XYZ file of C-alpha atoms in Angstrom:
591
model
C -0.221 0.052 -0.078
C 1.308 3.243 -1.005
C 1.822 6.201 1.351
C -0.912 8.845 2.367
C -0.191 12.617 1.992
C -2.386 15.707 3.010
C -1.652 18.551 0.252
C -2.150 22.645 1.050
C -2.347 25.229 -1.080
C 0.288 27.886 -0.679
C -0.407 31.259 -1.711
C -2.815 30.041 -4.299
C -0.603 29.049 -6.765
C 1.166 25.450 -5.404
C 0.497 22.831 -3.365
C 2.787 21.573 -0.127
C 2.730 18.039 0.527
C 3.131 16.285 4.027
C 3.230 12.629 4.391
C 1.053 11.051 7.036
C 2.933 9.153 9.363
C 1.163 6.008 10.261
C 0.481 5.703 13.837
C 2.970 3.275 15.643
C 3.443 1.984 19.145
C 5.659 3.803 21.728
C 8.503 2.473 22.938
C 6.875 1.804 26.509
C 4.275 -0.329 24.548
C 6.519 -2.258 22.773
C 8.668 -3.197 25.502
C 5.321 -4.412 27.710
C 4.535 -6.331 24.627
C 7.564 -8.281 24.404
C 8.591 -8.631 27.803
C 5.189 -10.265 28.642
C 5.208 -12.383 25.297
C 8.936 -13.831 25.974
C 10.201 -11.460 22.448
C 7.241 -14.088 20.904
C 5.215 -12.010 18.028
C 1.917 -13.343 19.815
C 0.093 -12.458 23.239
C -1.784 -15.439 24.320
C -4.347 -14.853 27.063
C -2.080 -16.275 29.896
C 0.592 -13.089 29.372
C -2.158 -10.563 28.624
C -3.529 -11.501 31.883
C -0.368 -11.067 33.770
C 0.213 -7.786 32.225
C -3.337 -6.726 33.401
C -2.297 -7.735 36.693
C 1.323 -6.511 37.032
C 1.320 -3.126 34.981
C -2.224 -2.214 34.502
C -2.837 -3.026 38.385
C -6.343 -4.797 37.901
C -5.670 -7.557 40.520
C -9.375 -9.081 40.351
C -8.600 -9.633 36.605
C -9.541 -13.266 35.201
C -8.498 -15.385 32.686
C -11.770 -14.934 31.295
C -11.433 -11.143 31.177
C -8.397 -11.574 29.168
C -9.794 -13.940 26.489
C -12.770 -11.512 26.095
C -10.496 -8.475 25.325
C -9.016 -10.656 22.743
C -12.115 -11.623 21.266
C -13.304 -7.642 20.905
C -10.062 -6.812 19.483
C -10.352 -9.490 17.028
C -13.975 -8.738 16.297
C -13.073 -4.987 15.589
C -9.857 -4.986 13.834
C -10.606 -7.945 11.657
C -14.581 -7.851 11.333
C -15.603 -11.279 9.475
C -11.808 -12.565 9.411
C -11.931 -13.869 13.000
C -8.570 -15.359 14.385
C -8.554 -18.799 15.418
C -5.487 -19.080 17.302
C -6.788 -16.244 20.004
C -3.665 -14.079 20.649
C -2.690 -10.352 19.952
C 0.012 -9.669 17.758
C 1.855 -6.400 18.577
C -0.479 -3.785 16.476
C -3.588 -5.531 18.081
C -2.226 -4.866 21.472
C -1.856 -1.221 20.828
C -4.946 -1.002 19.475
C -6.583 -2.464 22.723
C -4.787 0.153 24.467
C -6.369 2.944 22.845
C -9.844 1.370 23.326
C -11.484 3.658 25.930
C -13.988 1.292 26.360
C -11.808 -1.869 27.107
C -8.981 0.116 28.623
C -10.575 3.639 29.947
C -8.524 5.880 32.520
C -11.461 5.691 35.324
C -13.448 2.994 36.599
C -17.003 2.651 35.087
C -18.903 1.196 37.722
C -20.834 2.429 41.000
C -18.274 1.503 43.551
C -18.727 4.340 46.675
C -20.618 3.157 49.432
C -24.546 4.122 48.665
C -26.224 3.482 52.079
C -24.344 6.681 53.818
C -27.087 9.730 54.556
C -27.352 12.174 51.434
C -25.028 14.711 52.932
C -22.305 12.375 52.678
C -22.081 12.868 49.123
C -21.263 15.545 46.269
C -24.305 15.597 44.324
C -24.683 16.726 40.255
C -26.340 19.860 40.677
C -27.895 22.199 37.799
C -29.154 25.580 38.064
C -32.158 27.094 36.465
C -32.224 23.668 35.248
C -34.854 24.775 32.386
C -32.912 27.410 30.384
C -31.746 27.206 27.139
C -29.071 29.810 26.993
C -28.514 32.973 28.976
C -30.041 34.166 32.206
C -32.103 37.201 30.931
C -33.816 36.325 27.389
C -33.655 33.102 26.456
C -36.464 30.669 25.823
C -37.443 28.158 28.802
C -38.171 24.592 28.029
C -38.212 21.287 29.022
C -35.661 20.171 26.768
C -32.563 21.325 28.695
C -34.327 19.408 32.116
C -34.268 16.048 29.804
C -30.364 16.609 28.567
C -29.185 17.183 32.033
C -31.053 14.188 33.097
C -29.906 11.772 30.719
C -25.886 13.497 31.649
C -26.788 11.977 35.079
C -27.799 14.999 36.839
C -29.370 14.308 40.089
C -30.250 18.238 41.463
C -32.787 19.822 38.884
C -34.054 23.825 39.762
C -37.634 25.126 38.583
C -38.838 28.745 39.506
C -42.348 28.836 39.696
C -44.314 31.845 38.967
C -48.067 32.544 38.639
C -49.253 32.587 35.095
C -50.291 35.556 33.639
C -54.073 34.767 34.421
C -52.703 33.607 38.154
C -54.876 30.166 37.440
C -51.473 28.066 36.751
C -47.943 27.915 36.888
C -45.175 29.057 34.570
C -41.346 27.956 35.110
C -39.190 30.715 34.257
C -36.395 33.056 35.350
C -38.541 35.656 37.031
C -37.846 39.369 36.329
C -36.373 38.807 33.170
C -37.604 38.574 29.630
C -37.124 34.573 29.942
C -40.294 32.966 27.435
C -42.148 30.439 30.379
C -42.677 26.873 30.028
C -45.698 25.454 31.900
C -44.658 23.206 35.136
C -47.038 20.174 33.826
C -44.349 20.031 31.003
C -41.123 19.965 33.341
C -42.408 17.650 35.706
C -43.748 14.925 33.140
C -39.877 15.111 31.444
C -38.543 14.632 34.730
C -40.733 11.916 35.451
C -39.744 10.227 31.981
C -36.079 10.831 32.088
C -35.191 11.166 35.921
C -33.695 7.477 35.767
C -32.308 7.016 32.407
C -28.829 7.534 33.169
C -28.676 6.723 36.902
C -31.220 4.883 39.605
C -30.222 7.476 42.487
C -32.384 10.111 43.741
C -33.296 13.511 41.619
C -33.812 16.280 43.755
C -36.025 19.041 42.384
C -35.347 22.362 44.345
C -38.214 25.349 43.753
C -38.038 28.689 43.939
C -41.136 29.413 44.741
C -42.983 32.585 44.276
C -46.647 30.865 44.330
C -49.977 31.936 46.196
C -51.247 29.160 48.457
C -53.918 28.091 46.066
C -51.125 27.650 43.240
C -49.044 25.818 45.808
C -52.243 23.473 46.358
C -52.193 22.878 42.633
C -48.576 22.178 42.554
C -49.199 19.540 45.092
C -51.708 17.851 43.279
C -49.707 17.894 39.695
C -46.780 16.255 42.020
C -48.834 13.338 43.486
C -50.536 12.737 40.152
C -47.774 12.518 37.961
C -44.813 11.035 39.970
C -47.305 8.949 42.111
C -45.133 6.197 44.344
C -41.691 8.136 42.673
C -42.188 10.756 45.083
C -40.633 10.523 48.481
C -41.578 12.551 51.608
C -41.089 11.934 55.145
C -43.769 10.836 57.419
C -42.785 13.286 60.020
C -42.715 17.406 59.499
C -39.183 17.298 59.493
C -36.518 14.808 59.373
C -34.085 14.373 61.915
C -31.673 12.384 59.326
C -31.315 12.385 55.725
C -31.859 9.180 54.026
C -29.383 7.332 51.838
C -29.199 7.388 48.321
C -29.281 3.777 48.268
C -32.845 3.853 50.063
C -33.977 6.506 47.737
C -33.240 4.723 44.396
C -35.929 5.544 41.563
C -37.623 8.181 44.035
C -37.799 12.024 43.505
C -37.189 14.378 46.470
C -38.793 18.015 46.602
C -36.597 20.922 48.108
C -37.709 24.308 49.299
C -38.375 26.469 52.168
C -41.974 25.523 53.809
C -44.456 27.964 53.002
C -46.110 29.749 56.094
C -49.586 30.757 56.200
C -50.285 33.104 53.273
C -51.764 36.794 53.163
C -50.252 38.720 50.553
C -46.644 37.969 48.675
C -44.295 40.698 50.156
C -44.833 42.791 47.419
C -46.921 42.660 44.111
C -43.009 42.201 42.244
C -43.017 38.571 43.520
C -46.258 37.364 41.659
C -45.571 38.014 38.086
C -42.488 38.709 35.900
C -42.031 42.032 34.656
C -42.099 43.822 31.249
C -39.014 45.410 29.501
C -39.049 48.676 31.108
C -38.905 47.691 34.850
C -36.632 44.946 33.671
C -34.037 47.160 32.855
C -34.044 49.098 36.334
C -34.392 45.827 38.229
C -30.952 44.577 36.477
C -29.212 47.647 37.334
C -30.074 47.213 40.647
C -29.171 43.533 40.958
C -25.675 44.517 39.470
C -25.268 47.467 42.074
C -26.279 45.135 44.861
C -23.770 42.600 44.064
C -21.008 45.068 43.805
C -22.475 46.351 47.463
C -22.237 42.770 48.733
C -18.482 42.443 48.192
C -17.486 45.109 50.546
C -19.639 43.665 53.230
C -19.397 40.919 55.681
C -22.018 37.957 55.187
C -23.265 38.415 58.646
C -24.381 41.814 57.920
C -26.542 41.178 54.415
C -30.146 40.823 54.417
C -32.235 38.032 53.674
C -33.787 39.159 50.526
C -31.319 37.435 48.260
C -31.798 34.246 49.651
C -35.279 34.841 49.758
C -35.111 34.935 46.172
C -32.919 31.989 45.286
C -35.186 29.536 47.622
C -38.882 31.114 46.805
C -40.118 32.510 50.044
C -42.397 35.088 49.109
C -45.109 34.267 52.244
C -44.978 36.199 55.245
C -46.017 35.216 58.954
C -49.704 36.245 59.032
C -52.319 33.667 59.363
C -54.759 32.803 56.235
C -57.744 30.821 55.810
C -57.070 29.828 52.582
C -56.332 25.737 52.518
C -53.849 24.245 50.512
C -49.890 24.808 51.952
C -49.960 22.323 54.718
C -50.512 19.392 51.921
C -47.959 21.102 49.622
C -45.694 21.496 52.675
C -45.758 17.896 53.867
C -44.138 17.192 50.298
C -41.020 18.738 50.988
C -38.701 16.071 52.325
C -35.509 18.835 51.784
C -36.227 21.799 54.043
C -34.327 24.607 52.914
C -33.563 27.560 55.762
C -32.040 30.729 55.722
C -29.702 32.580 58.027
C -32.129 34.720 60.034
C -29.435 36.125 62.301
C -26.407 36.049 60.104
C -24.307 33.599 58.379
C -22.133 32.828 61.292
C -24.623 31.851 63.448
C -26.610 30.031 61.330
C -23.683 27.829 60.660
C -22.866 26.795 64.376
C -26.494 26.856 65.518
C -27.243 23.259 66.808
C -30.355 21.654 65.403
C -32.070 18.533 65.858
C -33.645 18.355 62.255
C -31.501 18.658 59.142
C -31.673 21.391 56.345
C -30.485 22.731 53.378
C -29.176 26.162 53.158
C -28.484 28.403 50.000
C -25.564 30.510 49.488
C -24.224 32.591 46.203
C -20.759 31.945 45.289
C -19.305 34.991 46.774
C -20.735 34.392 49.917
C -19.319 30.932 50.040
C -15.892 32.429 49.188
C -16.443 35.061 52.028
C -17.277 32.082 54.486
C -14.433 29.822 53.901
C -12.396 33.029 54.136
C -13.590 34.028 57.576
C -14.991 30.762 59.246
C -14.210 28.089 56.743
C -14.037 25.063 59.465
C -17.954 26.323 60.321
C -18.759 25.505 56.962
C -17.172 21.913 57.159
C -18.901 21.375 60.448
C -22.198 22.285 59.176
C -21.975 20.256 55.943
C -21.467 16.975 58.172
C -24.824 17.133 59.063
C -26.595 19.398 56.520
C -26.718 20.163 53.300
C -24.940 23.228 51.659
C -26.238 24.451 47.984
C -23.878 27.113 46.424
C -25.270 29.112 43.107
C -23.945 30.998 40.813
C -24.315 35.254 41.320
C -26.763 36.641 39.736
C -24.653 38.866 37.558
C -23.455 35.898 35.249
C -26.107 37.041 32.977
C -24.319 34.693 30.326
C -25.285 31.468 31.875
C -21.248 31.248 32.930
C -20.045 29.421 36.023
C -17.285 29.695 38.951
C -15.072 27.719 39.945
C -16.548 24.700 42.386
C -13.265 23.674 43.963
C -13.872 26.172 47.110
C -17.341 24.603 47.520
C -16.273 21.023 47.777
C -13.356 21.451 49.815
C -15.697 22.738 52.312
C -18.089 19.983 52.042
C -20.984 21.649 49.687
C -22.927 18.954 48.540
C -24.743 20.903 45.622
C -22.443 23.196 43.680
C -25.073 24.124 41.402
C -24.213 25.024 37.612
C -25.439 26.250 34.884
C -25.025 23.182 32.231
C -25.574 25.033 28.942
C -23.029 27.615 30.330
C -19.600 26.047 28.514
C -16.566 26.533 29.875
C -13.607 25.552 31.938
C -15.140 25.151 35.201
C -18.379 23.086 33.442
C -15.485 21.080 32.457
C -14.440 20.620 36.277
C -17.759 19.719 37.227
C -18.256 17.041 34.701
C -14.951 15.847 35.731
C -16.213 15.264 39.308
C -19.023 13.554 38.205
C -17.231 10.914 36.085
C -16.296 9.435 39.464
C -18.590 6.234 40.770
C -19.695 5.435 37.626
C -21.278 8.724 36.413
C -24.300 7.860 38.744
C -24.545 11.425 40.067
C -23.592 11.045 43.585
C -20.038 10.990 44.860
C -19.361 9.854 48.315
C -17.235 12.961 50.165
C -14.115 11.957 51.471
C -14.180 10.713 54.911
C -11.743 13.661 56.472
C -14.613 15.466 55.421
C -17.171 13.670 57.577
C -14.893 12.888 60.462
C -14.484 15.005 63.707
C -11.360 14.932 65.855
C -10.657 14.111 69.655
C -11.681 17.653 70.171
C -14.431 18.425 67.860
C -11.886 19.749 65.180
C -12.420 19.302 61.449
C -10.527 19.420 58.020
C -9.305 23.300 57.395
C -8.687 23.417 53.846
C -6.013 26.245 54.685
C -3.990 23.910 56.580
C -1.047 22.939 54.376
C -0.619 19.185 55.000
C 2.561 17.246 54.279
C 2.532 15.345 50.598
C 0.260 11.777 50.661
C 1.193 10.599 47.289
C 2.577 11.653 44.132
C 0.578 11.472 40.647
C 3.272 10.662 38.053
C 1.538 11.148 34.500
C 3.293 10.396 30.976
C 1.773 11.693 27.911
C 2.795 9.265 25.070
C 0.637 10.501 22.243
C -2.448 11.556 20.461
C -4.757 10.471 17.587
C -7.918 10.760 15.821
C -7.758 14.363 14.706
C -7.294 13.712 11.380
C -10.430 11.629 11.168
C -12.652 14.177 13.314
C -11.572 17.328 11.439
C -10.812 18.346 8.087
C -7.134 18.542 6.884
C -7.453 22.769 7.075
C -9.563 22.998 10.183
C -6.404 24.038 12.492
C -4.141 25.194 9.486
C -5.046 25.994 6.007
C -1.303 25.685 4.963
C 0.030 22.362 6.935
C -1.049 19.850 9.450
C -1.538 21.103 13.148
C 1.086 21.649 15.650
C -0.263 20.272 18.788
C 0.739 20.634 22.501
C -0.968 19.054 25.599
C -1.498 20.945 28.789
C -2.387 19.385 32.084
C -3.847 21.527 35.216
C -3.882 19.793 38.473
C -6.995 21.504 40.421
C -7.495 20.925 44.314
C -6.649 22.196 47.353
C -4.484 25.460 46.842
C -1.327 23.534 47.798
C -1.761 20.879 45.126
C -3.120 23.375 42.490
C -0.188 23.139 39.656
C -0.194 23.204 35.563
C 2.077 21.835 32.966
C 2.934 21.465 29.031
C 4.315 19.371 26.482
C 6.443 20.511 24.165
C 4.813 21.843 20.678
C 5.082 18.923 17.906
C 4.916 20.584 14.345
C 3.221 19.479 11.232
C 1.968 16.159 12.662
C -1.737 14.838 12.991
C -0.417 12.071 15.380
C 1.919 13.811 17.717
C 4.343 11.389 20.222
C 5.294 13.903 23.169
C 6.298 10.854 25.334
C 6.868 13.195 28.219
C 6.527 12.702 32.212
C 5.050 14.967 34.771
C 4.999 14.632 38.880
C 2.062 16.301 40.767
C 2.581 15.985 44.413
C -0.443 15.817 46.385
C -1.639 16.632 49.943
C -5.205 15.995 49.384
C -5.510 13.595 46.694
C -9.337 12.644 47.565
C -10.327 16.192 46.010
C -8.004 16.499 42.992
C -9.132 16.633 39.637
C -6.578 16.289 36.448
C -7.754 18.510 33.632
C -6.503 17.946 30.273
C -6.397 20.234 27.201
C -4.881 19.925 23.707
C -3.936 23.175 22.146
C -3.062 23.703 18.357
C -0.121 26.470 18.716
C -0.665 29.518 16.519
C 1.680 32.011 16.078
C -0.450 35.150 15.059
C -3.613 34.092 16.619
C -5.106 32.564 19.762
C -4.281 28.846 19.773
C -6.866 26.715 18.789
C -8.955 24.246 20.992
C -7.940 20.554 19.954
C -9.778 18.634 23.162
C -10.221 18.292 26.594
C -11.075 16.262 29.534
C -11.322 16.039 32.920
C -10.801 13.241 35.169
C -11.093 12.527 39.344
C -7.695 11.440 40.523
C -9.377 9.164 43.194
C -10.880 7.350 40.469
C -7.597 7.076 37.632
C -6.795 3.174 36.851
C -3.045 3.041 37.032
C -0.877 1.813 33.968
C -1.223 2.598 30.403
C -4.761 4.084 29.586
C -6.715 5.496 26.374
C -8.132 9.060 27.179
C -11.033 10.150 25.243
C -11.330 13.910 24.272
C -14.362 16.245 24.484
C -15.520 19.246 22.694
C -16.243 22.699 24.555
C -19.476 21.633 25.204
C -18.649 18.610 26.600
C -19.645 16.092 24.131
C -17.246 13.338 23.566
C -15.504 13.306 20.315
C -15.887 10.124 18.080
C -12.261 9.481 17.451
C -9.697 11.727 19.479
C -7.894 10.039 22.104
C -4.734 10.524 24.100
C -2.630 7.613 25.180
C -1.320 8.157 28.609
C 0.102 6.252 32.037
C -0.970 6.909 35.654
C 0.981 5.628 38.505
C 1.090 6.701 41.829
C 4.290 7.175 43.895
């Protein structure tokens, strides 16, 4: 077979010819193959099993597993021409190592203990889950909810507002120009797609701006649509949260319990507003955001939390029915810091609850009393949501919340970017089921009631050693002029270790010019003081001398889930969709 070439037009008058180099196994792969075959040209199932156990660290692997791998490779590489000798040649072995479904970098099954109370888990949580785009003028729809659930998201947020006729319930981002979607559509979408990806419970957080008669209507809808799927406690308030295992295939409601209704705090909470007042409200919101940065969290008013958690009622009695039934369906009660956040975090309570804080509040609280945050999350649930000025549906860095034990770090799932890639990475853990067991040190107290303090620099516990061998697949997924109109791409790989401040660092490989199949074969060490919270974010870029470097793919891997040995690492596009062919071949070791 002749060599293949790419041709690039130069200055519109002549072609440059570049030979496409065939993908070859790196030296480590070649050495491993011949070491375990005794320098023979074929690897049988026994030899493959020894490799899997000794190099890949797969101690529970059996001869049957090795035979199945050989069978998979034979069927994929040779189609109908199946080999009869049940062995792999070097090219077959190399092909196997590049198959992420057979040789992936992280565990693909649920393997965490799922019997602990809910507050012991990080929960994959969405913010304004019904929005198709920005926070101000995009459409509201059930489709983003479906997409989130199919990705494994377990926390769905719905903002409930009266319809214009005050006789029905709409879901929309209040006091903006977003177009509404009926609540009924959203609830049916949740029912039909809640457990497609994961059997573990879906928590619906409601931002409720309704009158008691409409709350009663919500209760009827919820009971009718979810039926026995709906979990709600027999007593008025839980003393301890149930476990994800005990709540399999169940739906949970979370919001502030309604007080007896008289009137909304003011008329602006009963319906969305028009364009004129919308601009005024946005300016007020931006000013309040800026002003809040200059004040301690304890001195802020409760109005921001009221907006986020949806408390539009006041303390006075009402003769209208409805609220008690609605209240009884709320399994996870949301509270607010009535007397300041510090006191709320330190108050001892026999009941468990959920507290919502904005991203700025969590940053300030972490700075001023971080151990109180950790202690609070050992019994209760903390939800963190994006600040109001993220009108483009961008997201914040989630690690501050996670390292203080915040279970529900709520993200705009349509707001792509590096922060969302980290969220995707965290929840690739535990078989992508949407629940990740928190490290035990976030749940334990010391002999003097002390808890984990993220500010304290700890000794290095272990070192992650990463070797980036090579990448391939771009020539299959992109046109030959996608990265550069005049030559093949110049790829390099960036590695980011995301974790507690002491562990955060970044590295990158050299740039390889004019190569669709770059072989870097470079090694990097990452000392880790808290490996349990670390994420390895990987990004491939194409060097551009005159403009911003082009994006070539990304992924994020939870360090605690990494499988040692030589592994296939598939890359994803900016929106988090897996690319069809692009993968890296890497090695992971813990020293």
